[in-house]
Tab-separated table of C-alpha atoms in Angstrom:
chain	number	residue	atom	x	y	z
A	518	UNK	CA	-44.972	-113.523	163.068
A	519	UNK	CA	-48.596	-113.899	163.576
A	520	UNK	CA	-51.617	-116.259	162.099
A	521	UNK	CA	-51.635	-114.916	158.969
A	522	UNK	CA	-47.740	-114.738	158.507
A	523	UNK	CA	-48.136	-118.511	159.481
A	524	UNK	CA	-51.149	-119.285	156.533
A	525	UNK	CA	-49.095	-117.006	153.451
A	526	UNK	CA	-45.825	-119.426	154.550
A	527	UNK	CA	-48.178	-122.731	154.706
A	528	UNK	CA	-49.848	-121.427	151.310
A	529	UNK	CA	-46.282	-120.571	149.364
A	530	UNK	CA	-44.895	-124.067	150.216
A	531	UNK	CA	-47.397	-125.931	149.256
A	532	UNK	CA	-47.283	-123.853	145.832
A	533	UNK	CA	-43.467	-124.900	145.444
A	534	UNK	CA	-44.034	-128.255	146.623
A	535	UNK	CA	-47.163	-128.666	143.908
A	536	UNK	CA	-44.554	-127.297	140.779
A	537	UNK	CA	-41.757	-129.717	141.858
A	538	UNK	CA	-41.959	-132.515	139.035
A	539	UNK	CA	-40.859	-136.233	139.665
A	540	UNK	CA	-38.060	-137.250	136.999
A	541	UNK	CA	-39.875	-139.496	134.126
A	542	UNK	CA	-37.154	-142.190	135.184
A	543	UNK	CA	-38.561	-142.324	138.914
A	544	UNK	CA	-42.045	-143.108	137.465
A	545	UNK	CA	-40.421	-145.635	134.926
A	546	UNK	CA	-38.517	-147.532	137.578
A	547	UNK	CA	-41.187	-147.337	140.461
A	548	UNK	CA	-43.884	-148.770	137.350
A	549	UNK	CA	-41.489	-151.387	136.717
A	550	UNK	CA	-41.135	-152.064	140.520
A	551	UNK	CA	-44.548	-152.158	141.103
A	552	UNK	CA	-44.893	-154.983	137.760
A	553	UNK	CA	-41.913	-156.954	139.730
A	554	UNK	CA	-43.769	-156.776	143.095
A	555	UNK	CA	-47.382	-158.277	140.988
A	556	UNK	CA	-45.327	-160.975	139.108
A	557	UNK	CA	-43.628	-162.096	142.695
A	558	UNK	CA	-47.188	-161.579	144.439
A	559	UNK	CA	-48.451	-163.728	141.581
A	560	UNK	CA	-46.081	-166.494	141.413
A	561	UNK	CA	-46.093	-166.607	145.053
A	562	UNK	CA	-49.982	-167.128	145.335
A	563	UNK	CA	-49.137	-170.381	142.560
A	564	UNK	CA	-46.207	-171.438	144.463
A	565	UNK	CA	-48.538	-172.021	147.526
A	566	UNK	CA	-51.433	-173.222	145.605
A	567	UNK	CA	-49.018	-175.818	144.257
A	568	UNK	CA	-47.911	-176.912	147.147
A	569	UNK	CA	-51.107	-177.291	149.118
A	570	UNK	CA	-51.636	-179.522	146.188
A	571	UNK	CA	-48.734	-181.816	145.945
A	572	UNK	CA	-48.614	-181.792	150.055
A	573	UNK	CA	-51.745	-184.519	149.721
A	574	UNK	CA	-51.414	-188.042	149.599
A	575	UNK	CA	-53.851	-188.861	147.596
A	576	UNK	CA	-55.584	-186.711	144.316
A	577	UNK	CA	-59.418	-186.690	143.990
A	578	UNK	CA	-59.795	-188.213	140.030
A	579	UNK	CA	-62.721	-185.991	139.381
A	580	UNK	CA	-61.329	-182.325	140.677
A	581	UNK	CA	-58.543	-183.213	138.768
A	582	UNK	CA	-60.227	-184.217	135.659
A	583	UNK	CA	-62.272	-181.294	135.837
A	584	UNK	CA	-59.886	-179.137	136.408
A	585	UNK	CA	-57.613	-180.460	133.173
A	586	UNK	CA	-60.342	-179.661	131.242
A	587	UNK	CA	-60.847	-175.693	132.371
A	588	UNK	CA	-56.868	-175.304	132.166
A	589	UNK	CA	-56.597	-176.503	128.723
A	590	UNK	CA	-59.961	-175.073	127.592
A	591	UNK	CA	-57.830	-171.720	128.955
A	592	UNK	CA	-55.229	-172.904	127.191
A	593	UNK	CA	-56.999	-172.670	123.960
A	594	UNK	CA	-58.959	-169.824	124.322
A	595	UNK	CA	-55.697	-167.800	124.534
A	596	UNK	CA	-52.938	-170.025	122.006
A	597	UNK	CA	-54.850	-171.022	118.646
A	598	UNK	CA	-54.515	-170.711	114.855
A	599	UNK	CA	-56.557	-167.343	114.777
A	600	UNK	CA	-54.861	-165.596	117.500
A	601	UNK	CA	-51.670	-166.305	115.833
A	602	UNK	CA	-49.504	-167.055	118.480
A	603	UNK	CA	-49.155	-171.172	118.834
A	604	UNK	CA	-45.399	-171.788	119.585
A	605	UNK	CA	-43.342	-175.028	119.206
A	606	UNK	CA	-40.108	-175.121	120.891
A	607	UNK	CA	-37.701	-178.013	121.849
A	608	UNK	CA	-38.906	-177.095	125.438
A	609	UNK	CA	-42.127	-176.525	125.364
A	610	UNK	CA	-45.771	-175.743	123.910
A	611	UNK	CA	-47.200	-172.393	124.439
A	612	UNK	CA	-45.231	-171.016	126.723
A	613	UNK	CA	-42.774	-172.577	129.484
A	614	UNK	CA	-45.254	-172.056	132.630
A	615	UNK	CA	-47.856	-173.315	130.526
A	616	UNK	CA	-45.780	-176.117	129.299
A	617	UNK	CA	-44.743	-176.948	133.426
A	618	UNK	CA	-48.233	-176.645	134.488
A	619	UNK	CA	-49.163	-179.439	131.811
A	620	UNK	CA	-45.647	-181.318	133.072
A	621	UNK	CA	-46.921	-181.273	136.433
A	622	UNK	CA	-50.478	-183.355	135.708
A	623	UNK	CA	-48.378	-185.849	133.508
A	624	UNK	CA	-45.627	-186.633	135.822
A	625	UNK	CA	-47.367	-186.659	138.965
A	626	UNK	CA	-46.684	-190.053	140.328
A	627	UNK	CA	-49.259	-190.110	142.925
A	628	UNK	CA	-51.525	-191.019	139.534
A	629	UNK	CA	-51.694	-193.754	137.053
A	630	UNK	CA	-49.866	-191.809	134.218
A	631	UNK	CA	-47.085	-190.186	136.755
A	632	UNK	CA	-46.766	-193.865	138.006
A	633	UNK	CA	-46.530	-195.233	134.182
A	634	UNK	CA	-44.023	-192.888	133.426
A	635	UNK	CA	-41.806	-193.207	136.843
A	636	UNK	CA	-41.525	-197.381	135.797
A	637	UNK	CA	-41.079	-196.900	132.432
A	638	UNK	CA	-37.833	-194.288	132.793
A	639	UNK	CA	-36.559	-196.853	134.862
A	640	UNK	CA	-36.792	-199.542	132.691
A	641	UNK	CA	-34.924	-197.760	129.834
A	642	UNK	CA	-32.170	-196.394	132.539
A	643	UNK	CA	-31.955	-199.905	133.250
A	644	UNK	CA	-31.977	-201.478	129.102
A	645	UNK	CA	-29.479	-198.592	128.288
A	646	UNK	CA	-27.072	-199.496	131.075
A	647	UNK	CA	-27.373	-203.041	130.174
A	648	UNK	CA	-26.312	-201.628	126.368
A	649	UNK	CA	-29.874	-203.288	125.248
A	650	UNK	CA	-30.585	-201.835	122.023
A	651	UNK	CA	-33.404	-198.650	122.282
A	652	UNK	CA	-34.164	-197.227	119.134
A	653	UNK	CA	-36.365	-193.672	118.042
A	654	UNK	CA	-39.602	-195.613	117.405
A	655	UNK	CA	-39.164	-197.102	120.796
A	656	UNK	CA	-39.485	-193.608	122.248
A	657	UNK	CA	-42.441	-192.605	119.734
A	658	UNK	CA	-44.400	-195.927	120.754
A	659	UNK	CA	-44.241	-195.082	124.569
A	660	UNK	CA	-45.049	-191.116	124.106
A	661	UNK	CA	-48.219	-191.952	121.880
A	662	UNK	CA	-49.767	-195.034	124.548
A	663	UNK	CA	-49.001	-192.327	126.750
A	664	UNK	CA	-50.505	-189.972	125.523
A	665	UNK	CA	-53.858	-192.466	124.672
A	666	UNK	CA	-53.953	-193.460	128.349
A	667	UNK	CA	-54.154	-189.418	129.308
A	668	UNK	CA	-56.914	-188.516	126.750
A	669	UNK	CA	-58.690	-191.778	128.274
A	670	UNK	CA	-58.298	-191.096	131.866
A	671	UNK	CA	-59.407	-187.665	131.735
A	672	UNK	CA	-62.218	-188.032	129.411
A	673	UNK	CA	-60.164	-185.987	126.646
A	674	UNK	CA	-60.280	-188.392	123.894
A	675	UNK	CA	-62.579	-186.600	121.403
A	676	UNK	CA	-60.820	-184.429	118.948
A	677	UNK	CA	-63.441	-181.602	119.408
A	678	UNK	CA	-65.804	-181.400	121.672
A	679	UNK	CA	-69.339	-180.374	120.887
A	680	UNK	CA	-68.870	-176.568	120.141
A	681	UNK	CA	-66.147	-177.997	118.144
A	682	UNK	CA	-63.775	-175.582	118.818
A	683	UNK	CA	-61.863	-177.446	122.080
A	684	UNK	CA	-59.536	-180.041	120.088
A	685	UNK	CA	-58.019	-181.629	123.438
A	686	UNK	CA	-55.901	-184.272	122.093
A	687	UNK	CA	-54.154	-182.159	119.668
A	688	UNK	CA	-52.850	-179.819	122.584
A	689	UNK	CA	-52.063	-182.489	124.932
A	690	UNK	CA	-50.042	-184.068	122.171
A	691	UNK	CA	-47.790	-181.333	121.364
A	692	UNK	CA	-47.861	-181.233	125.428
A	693	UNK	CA	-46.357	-184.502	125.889
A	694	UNK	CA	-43.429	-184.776	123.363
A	695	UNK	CA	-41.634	-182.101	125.127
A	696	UNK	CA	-43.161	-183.290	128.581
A	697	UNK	CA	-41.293	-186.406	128.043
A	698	UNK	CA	-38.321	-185.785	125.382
A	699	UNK	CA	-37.022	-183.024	127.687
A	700	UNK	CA	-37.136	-185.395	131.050
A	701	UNK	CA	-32.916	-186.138	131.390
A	702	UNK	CA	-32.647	-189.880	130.962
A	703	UNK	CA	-34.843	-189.565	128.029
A	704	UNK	CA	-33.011	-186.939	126.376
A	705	UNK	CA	-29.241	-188.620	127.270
A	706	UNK	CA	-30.857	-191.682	125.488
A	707	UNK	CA	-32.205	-189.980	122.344
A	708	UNK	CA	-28.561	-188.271	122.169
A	709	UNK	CA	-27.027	-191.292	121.978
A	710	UNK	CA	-29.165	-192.362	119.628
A	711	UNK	CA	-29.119	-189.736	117.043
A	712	UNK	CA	-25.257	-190.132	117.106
A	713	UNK	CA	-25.516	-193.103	115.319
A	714	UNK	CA	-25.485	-194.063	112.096
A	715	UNK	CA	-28.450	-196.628	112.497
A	716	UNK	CA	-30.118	-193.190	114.445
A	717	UNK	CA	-29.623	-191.117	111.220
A	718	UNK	CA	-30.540	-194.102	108.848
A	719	UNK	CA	-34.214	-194.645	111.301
A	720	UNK	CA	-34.445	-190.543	111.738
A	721	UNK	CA	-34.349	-190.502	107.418
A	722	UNK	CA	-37.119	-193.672	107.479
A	723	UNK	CA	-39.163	-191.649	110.373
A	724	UNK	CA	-39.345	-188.334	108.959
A	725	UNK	CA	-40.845	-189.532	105.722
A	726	UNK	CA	-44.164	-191.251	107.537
A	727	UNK	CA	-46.545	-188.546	108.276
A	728	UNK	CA	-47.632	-190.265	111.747
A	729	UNK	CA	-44.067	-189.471	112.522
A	730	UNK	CA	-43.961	-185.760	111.700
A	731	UNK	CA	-44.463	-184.358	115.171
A	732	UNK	CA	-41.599	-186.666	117.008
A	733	UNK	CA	-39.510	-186.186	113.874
A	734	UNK	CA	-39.883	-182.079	114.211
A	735	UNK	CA	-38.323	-182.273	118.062
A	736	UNK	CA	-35.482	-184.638	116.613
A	737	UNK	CA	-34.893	-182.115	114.473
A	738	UNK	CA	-34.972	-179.282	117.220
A	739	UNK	CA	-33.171	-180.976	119.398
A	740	UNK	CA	-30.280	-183.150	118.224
A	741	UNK	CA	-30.124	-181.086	114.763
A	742	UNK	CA	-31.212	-183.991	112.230
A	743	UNK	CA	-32.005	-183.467	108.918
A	744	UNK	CA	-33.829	-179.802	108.010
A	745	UNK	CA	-35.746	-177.546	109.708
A	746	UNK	CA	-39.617	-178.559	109.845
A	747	UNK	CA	-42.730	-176.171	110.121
A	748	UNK	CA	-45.615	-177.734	112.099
């Protein structure tokens, strides 16, 4: 057994070793592995983002106005008419992580809207426990000064803006129903609503005003009344 025994052994494996073929399902599981690892790396990377966010007291008004605008100029750039893929769901607009992302500006109570809508939830908690009467256009009013105070505080009130193309309130609108409908006193409360008959007789009144259509479609998702609606 000399040098060149040694190289013509060296060179023969490596020619078996270069015909042995990996199973298509190995590359099919590790591809799907290595998608699993990006999506974790990915939500990781927001996770901490988030929470270097929410870890501070207090939230600069103009970083965060500025950066409402980019995410929902995003936003549309990616969900519109033309690219065919807007979705309306009882849960959310877009998509759910879109839809949270949007939940998380609205809600946060270290600002005025986060604030408005921490008092208000517990004033209803409170009127429905005291078996005060709350009625659908109750909700409605709330969601749309809501919404108005948003569009106002972050300089989104314009329909378009000037390339005419970026129609803010629309988007925070169909934001903000399921922002709000979905939060859990809200939706007990609507529940108990729509299982009345003065619910269903207001619901039938509602659905027939065309201001109304929007709140009327996620009654209609969510607690089944009257037909489906297309928005």
């Amino acid at each position: 057994w000399d040098i060149n025994d040694t190289r013509e052994y060296v060179k023969t494996t490596m020619f078996t070793i270069s015909k042995i073929r990996t199973s298509p399902d190995v590359h099919k599981k590790k591809q799907t592995v290595d998608k699993m690892k990006a999506s974790i790396a990915k939500m990781e990377k927001k996770y901490e983002e988030k929470k270097e966010l929410l870890n501070k007291s207090k939230v600069d008004h103009k970083k965060r106005a500025a950066y409402i605008t980019l995410y929902l100029k995003t936003v549309i750039d990616e969900f519109n008419a033309a690219n065919k893929n807007i979705k309306l769901t009882a849960s959310y607009f877009c998509k759910p992580d879109i839809q949270e992302n949007f939940n998380s500006f609205l809600l946060d109570q270290r600002v005025e809207v986060g604030k408005i809508v921490k008092n208000w939830l517990t004033f209803i908690s409170q009127s429905n426990s005291e078996n005060k009467e709350i009625v659908f256009k109750d909700i409605y009013i709330f969601i749309e000064r809501l919404i108005n105070t948003f569009c106002k505080l972050y300089g989104l009130e314009q329909t378009k803006d000037l390339s005419g193309k970026y129609n803010y309130r629309e988007y925070c609108m169909r934001f903000t129903y399921p922002a709000v409908l979905n939060l859990e006193v809200v939706d007990k409360i609507l529940n108990k609503i729509a299982n009345t008959e003065q619910g269903t007789k207001e619901y039938q009144l509602l659905s027939s005003l065309a201001e109304y259509s929007l709140f009327s479609h996620f009654l209609r998702l969510k607690y089944k009344m009257g037909q489906q609606y297309n928005v």
